[in-house]
């Protein structure tokens, strides 16, 4: 089974290792969750969906504390209140992880039903998704500290994109998008289906911080004509003047996993909302690619990443996150994984520097509300 259970579980612990118990307990806004919660919730997922009814729960209170949003599994603790939970502590969560790991490993020693195999694989991809959430969320936590502490290097090597000029032209026509059934995918990537595209082009590179500074200098955040109405409301209500984590001293500074430092003009811009991405594209007399356009031109994951397709910034698309024609949620409670979120969110494609290796696919559909900025999201332009 790919990826391997022990490797995925160990990587989560590696991500948490630089963090103190205090670091792991804080929730800096309702959208983020404490590291400790992620470590416990991913464990609860295996305990609930893989070990199942035959397993005696490690602690009966954990189902309430660590169920995220599965209505079919029962009531749960309020999401914005996750940061007030000091007990169980970090050591108890570690013991919970070890307990469930031992039970899953002994399950792996026996014969697994096809359904258990499916749920185990889903649990591994779920944990990889939470590994990125751990990185996003702790960056947000640390950014709120006036000392601007660094998280430090990630356990995997960042893939720095190469600046490439120009556009990839596509002639349009009927293209098939969606997962072809070889290997794992989430239910939201199916069914594969045909889409009719007009001729279009997509930029070879991501939008850079230097280009974003030009947008700021040209009054991008003060010109209502560039913005969707809801986006303009966000600019005013939230006081946006630059991407999340940017601040202005004499020059622009940005906060990141390595702490605070100058904005580097050649770096791809990160931490912009869909509203900002859309306004920037309009300012450039361009637009965002649709999901189908992105998928039609994106290179395969394993042929290099000079253009920053999978290892730098999730790329906002023009497409609302909705069901593909003929979509059916996965059976059982895990059918709540993707399908019920298919409203009021925009789709993002690719992957980011915080996405664990092996978790990216050309057909992968990420999604966030259009005002969200704490993800590692950037911009790839398209044009007619
Ligand atoms: Fe989850």
Coordinates of C-alpha atoms in Angstrom, one line a residue, residues 159-382:
X159 CA 11.6 22.7 -4.9
X160 CA 12.4 26.2 -6.0
X161 CA 10.8 27.1 -9.3
X162 CA 12.8 28.6 -12.2
X163 CA 11.5 31.8 -13.7
X164 CA 10.1 31.0 -17.1
X165 CA 8.8 33.7 -19.4
X166 CA 5.8 33.5 -21.6
X167 CA 2.7 31.4 -22.0
X168 CA 1.7 27.8 -22.8
X169 CA -0.8 27.9 -25.7
X170 CA -3.6 25.4 -25.9
X171 CA -5.7 25.1 -29.0
X172 CA -8.9 24.3 -27.1
X173 CA -11.3 21.5 -28.0
X174 CA -12.6 18.6 -26.1
X175 CA -10.4 17.4 -23.2
X176 CA -10.9 14.7 -20.6
X177 CA -10.4 15.8 -17.0
X178 CA -10.7 13.9 -13.7
X179 CA -8.9 10.9 -12.3
X180 CA -8.4 7.9 -14.7
X181 CA -8.7 5.3 -11.9
X182 CA -5.0 4.3 -11.8
X183 CA -3.9 4.7 -8.2
X184 CA -5.5 6.6 -5.3
X185 CA -7.8 9.6 -5.7
X186 CA -10.4 11.4 -3.6
X187 CA -14.0 10.9 -4.6
X188 CA -14.2 14.6 -5.8
X189 CA -11.7 13.9 -8.6
X190 CA -14.2 11.5 -10.3
X191 CA -15.8 10.8 -12.7
X192 CA -13.4 11.5 -15.5
X193 CA -15.4 13.5 -18.1
X194 CA -15.1 15.6 -21.2
X195 CA -15.0 19.4 -21.2
X196 CA -15.1 21.7 -24.1
X197 CA -12.4 24.4 -24.0
X198 CA -12.0 27.5 -26.1
X199 CA -8.4 28.3 -27.2
X200 CA -6.5 29.8 -24.2
X201 CA -3.0 30.3 -22.7
X202 CA -1.7 29.7 -19.3
X203 CA 1.5 31.3 -17.8
X204 CA 4.6 29.2 -17.5
X205 CA 5.5 30.7 -14.2
X206 CA 3.7 31.8 -11.0
X207 CA 3.2 35.5 -10.3
X208 CA 6.1 36.9 -8.3
X209 CA 6.4 39.1 -5.3
X210 CA 7.9 41.8 -7.5
X211 CA 4.9 41.8 -9.7
X212 CA 2.7 41.9 -6.6
X213 CA 4.6 45.0 -5.4
X214 CA 3.9 46.7 -8.7
X215 CA 0.2 45.9 -8.2
X216 CA 0.3 47.5 -4.7
X217 CA 2.2 50.5 -6.0
X218 CA -0.3 51.0 -8.8
X219 CA -3.1 51.3 -6.1
X220 CA -4.3 47.7 -6.6
X221 CA -5.8 47.6 -3.1
X222 CA -7.4 51.0 -3.4
X223 CA -9.1 50.6 -6.8
X224 CA -12.6 49.2 -6.4
X225 CA -13.0 48.6 -10.2
X226 CA -10.5 45.7 -10.0
X227 CA -12.4 43.8 -7.4
X228 CA -15.4 41.6 -7.1
X229 CA -18.0 43.2 -4.8
X230 CA -17.4 40.6 -2.0
X231 CA -13.7 41.0 -2.4
X232 CA -13.8 44.8 -2.2
X233 CA -15.9 44.3 1.0
X234 CA -13.0 42.1 2.4
X235 CA -10.4 44.7 1.5
X236 CA -12.3 47.3 3.4
X237 CA -13.5 45.2 6.3
X238 CA -10.2 43.5 6.9
X239 CA -7.8 46.3 5.9
X240 CA -6.0 44.4 3.3
X241 CA -3.1 46.3 1.8
X242 CA -0.8 43.4 0.8
X243 CA -0.7 39.6 1.0
X244 CA -1.0 37.9 4.4
X245 CA 2.2 38.0 6.4
X246 CA 3.6 41.1 4.6
X247 CA 4.4 44.2 6.6
X248 CA 6.0 47.5 5.6
X249 CA 9.0 49.0 7.5
X250 CA 11.2 50.9 5.1
X251 CA 10.9 48.0 2.7
X252 CA 8.3 45.2 2.5
X253 CA 9.0 42.3 5.0
X254 CA 7.3 39.0 5.1
X255 CA 6.9 36.4 7.8
X256 CA 7.4 32.7 6.9
X257 CA 8.5 29.4 8.3
X258 CA 12.1 30.8 8.6
X259 CA 10.9 33.9 10.5
X260 CA 10.8 37.4 9.3
X261 CA 12.8 38.6 6.3
X262 CA 12.7 40.9 3.2
X263 CA 10.2 40.3 0.4
X264 CA 12.3 38.9 -2.4
X265 CA 10.9 40.2 -5.8
X266 CA 11.8 37.0 -7.7
X267 CA 10.0 34.7 -5.2
X268 CA 6.5 33.5 -6.2
X269 CA 3.8 35.4 -4.2
X270 CA 2.1 33.4 -1.4
X271 CA -0.7 33.9 1.0
X272 CA -3.2 35.7 -1.3
X273 CA -6.9 35.1 -1.3
X274 CA -9.0 34.3 -4.3
X275 CA -10.3 37.8 -4.3
X276 CA -6.7 39.2 -4.5
X277 CA -5.7 36.7 -7.2
X278 CA -8.8 37.7 -9.2
X279 CA -8.2 41.4 -8.8
X280 CA -4.5 41.0 -9.7
X281 CA -5.4 39.1 -12.9
X282 CA -7.9 41.8 -13.9
X283 CA -5.2 44.5 -13.3
X284 CA -3.0 42.5 -15.6
X285 CA -5.7 42.3 -18.2
X286 CA -5.7 38.5 -17.7
X287 CA -7.7 36.0 -15.7
X288 CA -7.4 32.9 -13.6
X289 CA -7.4 29.6 -15.4
X290 CA -10.4 27.3 -14.9
X291 CA -9.8 23.9 -13.3
X292 CA -10.1 22.2 -16.7
X293 CA -7.6 24.6 -18.4
X294 CA -5.1 24.1 -15.6
X295 CA -5.4 20.3 -15.8
X296 CA -5.2 20.3 -19.6
X297 CA -1.7 22.1 -19.5
X298 CA -0.2 21.0 -16.2
X299 CA 2.8 18.7 -16.6
X300 CA 2.8 15.3 -14.8
X301 CA 4.0 15.5 -11.2
X302 CA 7.1 13.5 -11.8
X303 CA 8.6 15.4 -14.8
X304 CA 10.1 18.3 -13.0
X305 CA 8.7 21.4 -11.5
X306 CA 10.5 24.4 -13.0
X307 CA 7.2 26.3 -13.4
X308 CA 6.2 25.8 -9.8
X309 CA 3.2 23.6 -10.6
X310 CA 3.2 21.3 -7.6
X311 CA 5.8 22.3 -5.1
X312 CA 5.5 26.1 -4.5
X313 CA 2.0 27.5 -4.2
X314 CA -1.5 26.2 -4.7
X315 CA -2.9 28.0 -7.6
X316 CA -6.3 29.6 -7.4
X317 CA -8.6 28.8 -10.3
X318 CA -11.6 30.6 -11.8
X319 CA -13.7 27.6 -11.0
X320 CA -16.1 27.3 -8.1
X321 CA -15.6 24.0 -6.2
X322 CA -18.5 21.9 -7.4
X323 CA -19.3 18.3 -8.2
X324 CA -18.2 16.8 -11.5
X325 CA -21.0 15.5 -13.6
X326 CA -22.1 12.2 -12.2
X327 CA -20.3 12.7 -8.9
X328 CA -21.2 10.3 -6.1
X329 CA -19.8 10.7 -2.6
X330 CA -17.8 7.7 -1.3
X331 CA -20.0 5.3 0.7
X332 CA -20.4 5.6 4.4
X333 CA -19.5 8.3 6.8
X334 CA -16.3 9.1 4.8
X335 CA -18.7 10.4 2.1
X336 CA -18.7 13.6 4.2
X337 CA -15.0 14.0 3.3
X338 CA -15.4 16.2 0.2
X339 CA -18.9 16.3 -1.2
X340 CA -20.7 18.4 1.5
X341 CA -18.2 21.3 1.0
X342 CA -19.1 21.9 -2.6
X343 CA -20.5 25.4 -2.2
X344 CA -19.1 28.8 -1.5
X345 CA -15.5 27.7 -2.1
X346 CA -13.1 28.1 -5.0
X347 CA -10.9 25.3 -6.4
X348 CA -7.1 25.4 -6.2
X349 CA -4.8 23.2 -8.2
X350 CA -1.2 21.9 -7.9
X351 CA 0.5 21.8 -4.5
X352 CA 2.7 23.9 -2.3
X353 CA 6.0 23.9 -0.5
X354 CA 4.0 22.7 2.5
X355 CA 2.4 19.8 0.7
X356 CA 4.2 16.6 1.7
X357 CA 5.9 14.8 -1.1
X358 CA 3.8 12.1 -2.7
X359 CA 0.5 13.9 -2.0
X360 CA 0.2 15.8 -5.3
X361 CA -1.7 14.8 -8.4
X362 CA -2.6 16.5 -11.6
X363 CA -6.3 15.8 -10.9
X364 CA -6.1 16.8 -7.2
X365 CA -8.8 19.4 -6.2
X366 CA -8.1 21.6 -3.2
X367 CA -10.7 24.1 -2.1
X368 CA -10.9 27.1 0.2
X369 CA -13.3 30.0 0.8
X370 CA -12.4 33.0 -1.4
X371 CA -11.2 35.2 1.4
X372 CA -8.8 32.6 3.0
X373 CA -5.2 33.6 3.0
X374 CA -3.3 31.4 5.5
X375 CA -2.8 28.6 3.0
X376 CA 0.3 28.6 0.7
X377 CA -1.8 29.9 -2.2
X378 CA -0.5 31.9 -5.2
X379 CA -1.4 32.8 -8.7
X380 CA -0.9 31.5 -12.2
X381 CA -2.5 33.7 -14.9
X382 CA -4.4 32.6 -17.9

